[in-house]
Coordinates of C-alpha atoms in Angstrom, one line a residue:
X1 CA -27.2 211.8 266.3
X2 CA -24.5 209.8 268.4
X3 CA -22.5 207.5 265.7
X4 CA -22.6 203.9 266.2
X5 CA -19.0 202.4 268.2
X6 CA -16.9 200.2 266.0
X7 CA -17.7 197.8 268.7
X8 CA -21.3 197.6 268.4
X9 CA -23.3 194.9 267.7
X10 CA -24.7 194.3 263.9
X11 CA -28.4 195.4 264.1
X12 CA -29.5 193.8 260.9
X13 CA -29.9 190.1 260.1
X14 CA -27.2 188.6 257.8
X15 CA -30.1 188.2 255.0
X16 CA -31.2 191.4 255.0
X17 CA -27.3 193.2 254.9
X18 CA -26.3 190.4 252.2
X19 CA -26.6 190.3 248.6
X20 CA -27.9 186.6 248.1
X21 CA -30.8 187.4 246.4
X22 CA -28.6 187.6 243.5
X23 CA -29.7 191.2 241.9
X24 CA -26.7 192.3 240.7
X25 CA -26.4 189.7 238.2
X26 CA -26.6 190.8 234.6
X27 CA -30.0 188.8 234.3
X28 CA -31.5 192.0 237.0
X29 CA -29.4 194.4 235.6
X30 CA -31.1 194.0 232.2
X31 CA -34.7 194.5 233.6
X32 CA -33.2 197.6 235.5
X33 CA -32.0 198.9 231.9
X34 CA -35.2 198.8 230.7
X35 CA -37.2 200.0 233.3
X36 CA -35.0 203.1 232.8
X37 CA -35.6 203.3 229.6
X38 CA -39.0 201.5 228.5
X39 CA -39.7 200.9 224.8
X40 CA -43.2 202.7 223.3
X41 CA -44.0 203.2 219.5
X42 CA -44.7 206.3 219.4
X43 CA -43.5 207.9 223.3
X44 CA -40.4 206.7 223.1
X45 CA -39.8 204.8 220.1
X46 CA -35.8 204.5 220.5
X47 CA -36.1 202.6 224.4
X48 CA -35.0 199.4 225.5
X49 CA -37.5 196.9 224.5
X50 CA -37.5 194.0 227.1
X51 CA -37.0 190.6 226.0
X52 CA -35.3 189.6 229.4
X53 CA -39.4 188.2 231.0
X54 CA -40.4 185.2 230.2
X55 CA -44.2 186.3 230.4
X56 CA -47.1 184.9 228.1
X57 CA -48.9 187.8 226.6
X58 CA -50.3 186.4 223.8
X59 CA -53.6 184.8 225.1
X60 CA -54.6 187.2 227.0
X61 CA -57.3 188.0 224.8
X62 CA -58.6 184.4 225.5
X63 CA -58.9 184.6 229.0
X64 CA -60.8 188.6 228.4
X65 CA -63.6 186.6 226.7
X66 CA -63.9 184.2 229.0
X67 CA -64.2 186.5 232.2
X68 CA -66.9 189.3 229.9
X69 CA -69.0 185.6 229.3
X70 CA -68.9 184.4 232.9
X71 CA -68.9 187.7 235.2
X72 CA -70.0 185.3 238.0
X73 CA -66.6 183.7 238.4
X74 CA -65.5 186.8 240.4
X75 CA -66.9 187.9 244.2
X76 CA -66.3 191.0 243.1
X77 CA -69.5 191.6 240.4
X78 CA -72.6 191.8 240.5
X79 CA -73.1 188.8 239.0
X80 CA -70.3 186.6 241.7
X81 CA -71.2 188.7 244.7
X82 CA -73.5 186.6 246.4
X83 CA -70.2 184.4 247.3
X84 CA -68.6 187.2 248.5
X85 CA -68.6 186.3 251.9
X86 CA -68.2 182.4 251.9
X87 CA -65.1 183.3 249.8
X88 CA -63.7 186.1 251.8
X89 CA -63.5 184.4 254.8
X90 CA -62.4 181.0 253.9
X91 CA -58.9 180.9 255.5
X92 CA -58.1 176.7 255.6
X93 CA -54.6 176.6 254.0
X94 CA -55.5 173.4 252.4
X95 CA -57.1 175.5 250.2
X96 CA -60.5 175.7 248.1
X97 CA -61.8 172.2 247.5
X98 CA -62.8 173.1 244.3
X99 CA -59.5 174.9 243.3
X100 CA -57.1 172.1 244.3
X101 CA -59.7 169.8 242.3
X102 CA -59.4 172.3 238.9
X103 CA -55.6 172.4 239.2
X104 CA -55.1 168.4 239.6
X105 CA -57.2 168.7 236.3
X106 CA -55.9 170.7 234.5
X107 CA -52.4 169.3 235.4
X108 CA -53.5 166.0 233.6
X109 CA -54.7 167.9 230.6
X110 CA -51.4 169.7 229.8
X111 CA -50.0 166.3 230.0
X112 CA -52.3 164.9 227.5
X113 CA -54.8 162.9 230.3
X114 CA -51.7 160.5 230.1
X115 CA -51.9 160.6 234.0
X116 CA -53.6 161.8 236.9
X117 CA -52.7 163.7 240.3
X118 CA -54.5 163.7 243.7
X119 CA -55.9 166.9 244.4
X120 CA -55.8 166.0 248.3
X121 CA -51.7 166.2 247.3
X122 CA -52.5 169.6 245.9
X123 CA -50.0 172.4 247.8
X124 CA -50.4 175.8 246.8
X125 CA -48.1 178.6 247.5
X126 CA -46.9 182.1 245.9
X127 CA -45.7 181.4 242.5
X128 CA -43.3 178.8 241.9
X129 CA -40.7 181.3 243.4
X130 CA -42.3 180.1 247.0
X131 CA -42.7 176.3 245.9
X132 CA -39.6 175.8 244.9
X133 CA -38.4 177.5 248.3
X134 CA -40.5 175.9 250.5
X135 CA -40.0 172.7 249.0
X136 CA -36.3 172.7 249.5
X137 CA -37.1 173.8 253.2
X138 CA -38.9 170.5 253.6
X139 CA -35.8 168.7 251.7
X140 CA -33.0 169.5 252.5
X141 CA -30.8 171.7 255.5
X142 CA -28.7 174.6 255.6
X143 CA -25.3 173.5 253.7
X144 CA -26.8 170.6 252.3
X145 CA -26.8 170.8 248.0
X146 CA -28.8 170.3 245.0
X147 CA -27.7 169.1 241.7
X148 CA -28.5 171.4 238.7
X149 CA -28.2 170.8 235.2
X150 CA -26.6 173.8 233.4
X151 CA -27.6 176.0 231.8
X152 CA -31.0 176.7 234.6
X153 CA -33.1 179.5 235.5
X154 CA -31.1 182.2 236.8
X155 CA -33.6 183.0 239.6
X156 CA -33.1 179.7 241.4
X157 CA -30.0 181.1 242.9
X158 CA -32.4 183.5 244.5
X159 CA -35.4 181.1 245.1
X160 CA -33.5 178.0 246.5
X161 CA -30.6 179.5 248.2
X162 CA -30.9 182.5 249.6
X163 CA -33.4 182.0 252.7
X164 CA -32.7 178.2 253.4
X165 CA -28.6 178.2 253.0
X166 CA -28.3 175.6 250.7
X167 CA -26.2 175.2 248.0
X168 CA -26.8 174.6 243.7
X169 CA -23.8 172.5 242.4
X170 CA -23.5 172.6 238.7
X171 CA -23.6 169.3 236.4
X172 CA -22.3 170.5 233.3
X173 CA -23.9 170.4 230.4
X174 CA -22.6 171.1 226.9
X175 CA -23.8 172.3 223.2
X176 CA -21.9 169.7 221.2
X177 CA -25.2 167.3 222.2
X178 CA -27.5 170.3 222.4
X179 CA -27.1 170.6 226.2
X180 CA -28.6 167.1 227.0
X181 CA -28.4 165.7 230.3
X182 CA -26.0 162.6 230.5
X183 CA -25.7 160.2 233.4
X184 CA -21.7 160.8 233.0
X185 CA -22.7 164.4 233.7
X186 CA -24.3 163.8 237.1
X187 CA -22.1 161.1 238.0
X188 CA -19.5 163.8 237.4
X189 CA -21.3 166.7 239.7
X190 CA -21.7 164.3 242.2
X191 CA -18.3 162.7 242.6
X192 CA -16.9 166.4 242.4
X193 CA -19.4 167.4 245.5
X194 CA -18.6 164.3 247.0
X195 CA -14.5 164.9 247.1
X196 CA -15.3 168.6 248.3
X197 CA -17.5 167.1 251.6
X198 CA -21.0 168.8 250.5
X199 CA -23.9 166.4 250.8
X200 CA -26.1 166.3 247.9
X201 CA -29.9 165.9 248.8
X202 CA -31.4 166.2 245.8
X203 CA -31.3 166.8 241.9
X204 CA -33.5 169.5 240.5
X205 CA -34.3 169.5 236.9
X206 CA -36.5 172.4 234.7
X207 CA -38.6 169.9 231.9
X208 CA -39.6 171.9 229.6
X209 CA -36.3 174.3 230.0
X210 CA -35.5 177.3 230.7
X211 CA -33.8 178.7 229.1
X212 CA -33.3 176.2 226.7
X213 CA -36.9 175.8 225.4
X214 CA -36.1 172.2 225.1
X215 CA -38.4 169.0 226.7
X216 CA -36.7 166.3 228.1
X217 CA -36.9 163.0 226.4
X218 CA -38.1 159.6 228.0
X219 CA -34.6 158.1 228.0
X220 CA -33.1 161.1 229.9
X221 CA -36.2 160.7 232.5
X222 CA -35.5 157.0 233.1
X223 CA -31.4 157.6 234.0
X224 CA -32.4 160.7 236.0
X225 CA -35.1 158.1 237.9
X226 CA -32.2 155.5 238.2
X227 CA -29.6 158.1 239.1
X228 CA -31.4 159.1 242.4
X229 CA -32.6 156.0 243.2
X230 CA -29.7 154.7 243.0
X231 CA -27.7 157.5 245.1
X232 CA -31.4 158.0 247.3
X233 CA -31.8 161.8 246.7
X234 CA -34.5 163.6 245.7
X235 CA -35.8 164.8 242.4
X236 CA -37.6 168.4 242.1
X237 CA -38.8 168.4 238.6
X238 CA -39.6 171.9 237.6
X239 CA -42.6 171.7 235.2
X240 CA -43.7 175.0 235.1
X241 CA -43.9 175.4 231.4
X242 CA -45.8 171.8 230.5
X243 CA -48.6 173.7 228.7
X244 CA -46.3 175.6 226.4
X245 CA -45.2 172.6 224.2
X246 CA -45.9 174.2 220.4
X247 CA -44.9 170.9 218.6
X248 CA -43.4 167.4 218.2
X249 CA -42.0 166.0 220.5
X250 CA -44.5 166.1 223.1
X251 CA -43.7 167.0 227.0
X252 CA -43.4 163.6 229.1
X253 CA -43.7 164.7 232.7
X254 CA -41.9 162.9 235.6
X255 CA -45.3 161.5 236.9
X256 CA -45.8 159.1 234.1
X257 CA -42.5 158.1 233.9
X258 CA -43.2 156.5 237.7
X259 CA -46.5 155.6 236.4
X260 CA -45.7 153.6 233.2
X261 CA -42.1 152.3 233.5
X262 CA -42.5 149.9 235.5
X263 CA -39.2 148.5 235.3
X264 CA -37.5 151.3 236.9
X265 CA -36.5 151.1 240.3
X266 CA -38.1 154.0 241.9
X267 CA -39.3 155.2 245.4
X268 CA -41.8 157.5 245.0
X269 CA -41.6 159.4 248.2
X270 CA -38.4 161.0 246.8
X271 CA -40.1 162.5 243.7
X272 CA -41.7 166.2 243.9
X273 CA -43.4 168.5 241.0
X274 CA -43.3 172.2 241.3
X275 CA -46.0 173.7 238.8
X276 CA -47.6 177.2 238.7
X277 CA -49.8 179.1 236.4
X278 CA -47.7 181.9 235.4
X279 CA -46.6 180.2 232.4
X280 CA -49.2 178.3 230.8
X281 CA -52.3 180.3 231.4
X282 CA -50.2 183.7 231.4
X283 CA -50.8 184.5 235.3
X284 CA -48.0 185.8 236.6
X285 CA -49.2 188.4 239.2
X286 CA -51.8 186.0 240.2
X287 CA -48.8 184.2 242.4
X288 CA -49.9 180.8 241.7
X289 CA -47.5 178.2 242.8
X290 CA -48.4 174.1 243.4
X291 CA -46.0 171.9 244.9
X292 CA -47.3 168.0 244.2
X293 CA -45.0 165.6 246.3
X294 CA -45.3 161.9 246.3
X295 CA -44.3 162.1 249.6
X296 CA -46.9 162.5 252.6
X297 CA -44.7 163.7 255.2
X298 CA -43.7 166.5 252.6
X299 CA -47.0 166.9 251.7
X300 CA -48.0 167.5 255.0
X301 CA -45.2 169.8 255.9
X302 CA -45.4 172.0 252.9
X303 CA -48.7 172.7 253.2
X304 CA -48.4 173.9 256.7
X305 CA -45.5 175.7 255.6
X306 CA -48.0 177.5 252.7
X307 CA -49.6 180.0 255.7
X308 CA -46.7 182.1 254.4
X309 CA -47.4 182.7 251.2
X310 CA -51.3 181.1 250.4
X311 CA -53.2 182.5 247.1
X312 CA -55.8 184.6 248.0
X313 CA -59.1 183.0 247.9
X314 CA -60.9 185.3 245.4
X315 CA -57.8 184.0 242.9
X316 CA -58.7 180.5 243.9
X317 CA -62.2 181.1 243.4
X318 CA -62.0 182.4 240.0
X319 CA -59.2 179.9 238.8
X320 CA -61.5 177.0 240.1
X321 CA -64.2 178.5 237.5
X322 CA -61.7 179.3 235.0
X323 CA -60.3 175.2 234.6
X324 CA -63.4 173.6 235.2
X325 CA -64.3 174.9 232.0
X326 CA -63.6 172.0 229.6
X327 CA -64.6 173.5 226.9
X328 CA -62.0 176.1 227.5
X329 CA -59.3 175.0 228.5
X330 CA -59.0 173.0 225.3
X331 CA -59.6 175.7 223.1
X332 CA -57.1 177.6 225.2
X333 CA -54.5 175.3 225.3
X334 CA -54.7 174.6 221.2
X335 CA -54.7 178.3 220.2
X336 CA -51.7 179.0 222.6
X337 CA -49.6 176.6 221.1
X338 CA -50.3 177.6 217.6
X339 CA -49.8 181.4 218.3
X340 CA -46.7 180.4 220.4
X341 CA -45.4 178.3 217.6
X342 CA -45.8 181.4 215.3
X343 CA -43.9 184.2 217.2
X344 CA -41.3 181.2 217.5
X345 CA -41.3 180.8 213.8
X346 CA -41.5 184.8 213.0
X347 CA -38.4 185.5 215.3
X348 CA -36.2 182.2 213.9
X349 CA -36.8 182.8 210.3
X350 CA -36.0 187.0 211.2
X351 CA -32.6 185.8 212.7
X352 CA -31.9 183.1 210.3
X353 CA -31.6 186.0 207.4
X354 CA -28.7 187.8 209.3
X355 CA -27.2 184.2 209.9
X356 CA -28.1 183.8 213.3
X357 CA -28.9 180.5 214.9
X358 CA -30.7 179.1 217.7
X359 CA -31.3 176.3 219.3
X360 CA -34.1 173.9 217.8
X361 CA -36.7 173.7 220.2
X362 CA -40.4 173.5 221.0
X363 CA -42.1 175.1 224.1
X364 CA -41.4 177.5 226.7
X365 CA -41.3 181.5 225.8
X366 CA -38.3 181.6 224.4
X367 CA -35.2 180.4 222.5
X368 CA -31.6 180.2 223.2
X369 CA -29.8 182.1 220.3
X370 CA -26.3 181.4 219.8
X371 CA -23.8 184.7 219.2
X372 CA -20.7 183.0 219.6
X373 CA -19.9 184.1 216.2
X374 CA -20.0 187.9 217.2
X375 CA -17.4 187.3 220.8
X376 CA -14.5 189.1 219.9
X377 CA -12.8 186.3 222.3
X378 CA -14.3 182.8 223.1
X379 CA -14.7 184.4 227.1
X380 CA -17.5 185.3 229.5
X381 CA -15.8 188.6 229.6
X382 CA -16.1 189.0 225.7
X383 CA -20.0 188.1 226.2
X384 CA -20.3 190.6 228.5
X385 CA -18.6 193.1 226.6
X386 CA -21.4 192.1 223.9
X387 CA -24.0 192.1 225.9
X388 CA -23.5 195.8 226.9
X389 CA -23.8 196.5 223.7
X390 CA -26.8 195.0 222.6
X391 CA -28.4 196.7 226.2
X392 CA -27.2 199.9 225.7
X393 CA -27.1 200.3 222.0
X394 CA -29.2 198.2 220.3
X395 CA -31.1 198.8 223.1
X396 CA -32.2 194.9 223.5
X397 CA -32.7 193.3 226.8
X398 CA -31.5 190.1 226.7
X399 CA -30.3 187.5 229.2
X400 CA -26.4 186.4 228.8
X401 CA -25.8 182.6 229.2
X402 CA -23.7 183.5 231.9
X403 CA -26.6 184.5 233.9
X404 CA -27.9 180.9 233.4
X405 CA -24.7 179.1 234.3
X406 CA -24.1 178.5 230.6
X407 CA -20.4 176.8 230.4
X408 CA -20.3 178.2 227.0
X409 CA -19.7 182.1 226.2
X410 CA -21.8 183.3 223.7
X411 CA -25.6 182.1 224.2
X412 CA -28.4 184.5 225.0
X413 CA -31.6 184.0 225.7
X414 CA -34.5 185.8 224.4
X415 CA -38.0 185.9 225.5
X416 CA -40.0 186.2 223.1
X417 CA -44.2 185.9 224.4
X418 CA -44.2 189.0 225.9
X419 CA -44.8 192.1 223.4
X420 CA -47.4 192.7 220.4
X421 CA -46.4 192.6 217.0
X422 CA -44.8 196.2 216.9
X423 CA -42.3 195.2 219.2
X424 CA -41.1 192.1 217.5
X425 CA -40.8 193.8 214.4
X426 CA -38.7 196.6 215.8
X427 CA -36.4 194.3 217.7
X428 CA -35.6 192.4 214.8
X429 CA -35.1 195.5 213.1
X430 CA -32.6 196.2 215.4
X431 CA -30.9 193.0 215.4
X432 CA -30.4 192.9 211.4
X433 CA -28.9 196.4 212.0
X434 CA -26.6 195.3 214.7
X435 CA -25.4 192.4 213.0
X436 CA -25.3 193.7 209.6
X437 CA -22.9 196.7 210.6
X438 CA -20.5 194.3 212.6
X439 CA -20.4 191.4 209.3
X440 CA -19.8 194.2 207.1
X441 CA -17.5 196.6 209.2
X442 CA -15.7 192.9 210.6
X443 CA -14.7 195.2 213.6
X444 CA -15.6 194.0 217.3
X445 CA -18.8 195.2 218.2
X446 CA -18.1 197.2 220.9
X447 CA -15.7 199.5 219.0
X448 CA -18.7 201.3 217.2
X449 CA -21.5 203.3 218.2
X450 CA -24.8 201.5 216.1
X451 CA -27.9 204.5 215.3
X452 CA -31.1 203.1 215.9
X453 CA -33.5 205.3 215.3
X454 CA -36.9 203.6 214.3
X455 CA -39.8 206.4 214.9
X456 CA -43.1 204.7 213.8
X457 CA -43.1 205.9 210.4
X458 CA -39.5 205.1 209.3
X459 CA -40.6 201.6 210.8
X460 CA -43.6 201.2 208.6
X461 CA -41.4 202.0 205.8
X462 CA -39.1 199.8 206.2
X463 CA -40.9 196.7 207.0
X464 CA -43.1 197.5 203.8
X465 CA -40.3 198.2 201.4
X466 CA -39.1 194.8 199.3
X467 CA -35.9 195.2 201.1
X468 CA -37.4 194.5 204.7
X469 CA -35.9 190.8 205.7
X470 CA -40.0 190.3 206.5
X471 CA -41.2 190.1 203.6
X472 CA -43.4 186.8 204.1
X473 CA -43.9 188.2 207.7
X474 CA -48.1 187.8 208.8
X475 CA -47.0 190.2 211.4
X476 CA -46.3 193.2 208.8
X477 CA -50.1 194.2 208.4
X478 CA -50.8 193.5 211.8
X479 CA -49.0 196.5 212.6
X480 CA -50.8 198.9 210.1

């Protein structure tokens, strides 16, 4: 085969030969670690054990039921057949009346019927990985910014930035007021952007957060209202998690801040929502994403923009079933925040007893556990240095705050919604072990080499004996 000349032209697109999608951060290279090495009970009790996805697995049971006691929600039973073809070959990107109708409900209901939304302002897309991309398509051009309180999800990198070519400028956040966003803050951001010529369009927040696990209060929401109104950007409020509020305080969504304070400046055609249903109701794979913009002329272009990534019909189909059940969705939404207020409770108490804090906070699937205590140096570098350790020898995956933007070395975040019982036990197992060592050795952790060896029975034994730190656990005979 004739080489290629020096000279030659590139035959690949910029996107495809970069690396902006942002996989070679540690948040990617911890999902690689355990795919490598996958934690089982009893095949391979000594594997990673992933704590790096923030997926709901703990209703699925719920949603089981619900399918076995109305087969005729799917096209593809016996029972849902007969709309086979109707369904099939529905192709209007608007979507299925019915569907866009279910979602604008069940919207309200995770935000307590406090307000409404228009289905007819209803977008769908894939996940909230497309609507947050297409949205910032419709917002804002190549080069053009968005303001981002710190720490945020480490995949916006990926989903706002690496197709349309703008940029994510920091507004720092900080742990001495529990990471809360300040109007000094994003004054700060934006006078920085401002002095280095980028052109902010647009302030995105994540309410609940991730990673924090924290809901923003009403007084935050009215000075991030009168913040872009007063410097006429947009606001994309991320509310992806709204349904996964466990206990007081309640989530307050952007909508009925525009809806109730009425003494706020605000021009409604600059705010946007970006839900989905991977969170709430556990549906990841399902890919559904909802962008709900105040704005018609977003509206409008968003939706035509949705031909590239639309929800299949038979998922719209069964989801319209799914949330028009009332009776359901309430006794859905009440037992998830109870079972997700117990794993919470189950995994802070197990840290507390090796003197491990987190963050105090109430929804999302997962919580943001400080280790600064452990950093052999107050530096990203030493967080790193831990973080390899807890991957590749406590054999943990969890997410480094650096990977979120964290200005502070020494926060992880752990996910913990998406394993059974075992699981949870055995990683806090692991984690007493890790820490216990280190405290008692008071060497750095990366100077020794930790056994963990849990095989199923030396588990058992040591979450039964009365020196297990679970000894008031309800997860110890579920396990038996």
């Amino acid at each position: 085969m004739e080489l290629m000349g020096v000279n030659q032209p590139q035959l690949l697109s910029k996107i495809a030969t970069g690396n902006g999608h942002g996989e070679n951060s540690p948040y990617f290279d911890g999902w690689k670690a355990y795919e490598d090495d996958p934690f089982h009970p009893t095949k391979n009790p000594n594997g990673v054990i992933q704590m790096g996805l923030a997926e709901n697995q703990l209703t699925s049971d719920l949603v089981q039921h619900w399918l076995t006691t109305n087969p005729g929600a799917s096209i593809c039973t016996p029972e849902g057949v007969r709309d086979f073809k109707a369904i099939a070959n529905f192709q209007d990107y608007h979507g299925l009346p019915e569907f866009r109708k279910a979602v604008a409900k069940f919207m309200a209901r995770t935000r307590g019927n406090r307000v409404t939304f228009d289905p007819d302002r209803i977008v769908m897309s894939g996940g909230a990985t497309g609507a947050h991309e297409v949205t910032a398509f419709c917002l804002a051009d190549p080069g053009d910014a968005f303001l981002v309180p710190t720490p945020y999800y480490a995949g916006f990198d990926r989903d706002l930035r690496w197709r349309t070519g703008i940029q994510l400028v920091p507004v720092i956040c900080e742990s001495s007021n529990d990471f809360k966003l300040t109007r000094k803050a994003l004054q700060d951001a934006y006078k920085e952007a401002k002095k280095d010529n980028i052109r902010i369009k647009g302030l995105l927040i994540t309410n609940p957060s991730n990673p924090l696990g924290t809901v923003m209060d009403r007084e935050t929401l009215r000075t991030v209202v009168s913040f872009i109104n007063e410097k006429h950007i947009h606001l994309v409020s991320d509310e992806i998690y709204a349904g996964t509020v466990f206990c007081h305080p309640g989530f307050t969504s952007i909508s009925e801040i525009i809806e109730e304070e009425t003494d706020i400046e605000c021009d409604r055609d600059l705010i946007h929502i970006v839900y989905s249903l991977s969170k709430d109701m556990g549906f990841p794979g399902f890919r559904v994403g909802i962008i709900y913009s105040y704005n018609d002329a977003v509206v409008n272009c968003a939706r035509k923009m949705s031909s590239f990534g639309l929800v299949s019909t038979q998922t719209q189909h069964l989801i319209a079933s799914m949330l028009s059940d009332d009776e359901f969705v309430g006794r859905f939404l009440e037992e998830s925040a109870k079972r997700l207020a117990k794993r919470y409770g189950v995994f802070c108490r197990g840290l507390a007893q090796v003197g491990i804090k987190c963050l105090a906070s109430n929804a999302g699937l997962f919580l943001w556990m400080d280790l600064r205590r452990l950093l052999k140096k107050p530096t990203f570098d030493a967080e790193m240095e831990l973080w390899r350790v807890i991957i590749h020898q406590v054999k943990i995956n969890i997410s480094p705050g650096s990977s979120f933007h964290c200005s502070e070395p020494g926060w992880f975040r752990v996910c913990y919604a998406n394993m059974d019982d075992r699981a949870v036990e055995v990683s806090l197992a692991r984690m007493r072990t890790f820490v216990s060592q280190n405290t008692e050795a008071k060497k750095p952790c990366s100077q020794r080499k930790l056994r963990l060896s849990f095989s199923s029975r030396r588990l058992d034994e040591f979450l039964l004996s009365p020196h297990s730190p679970f000894p008031q656990s309800p997860l110890v005979k579920a396990t038996t």
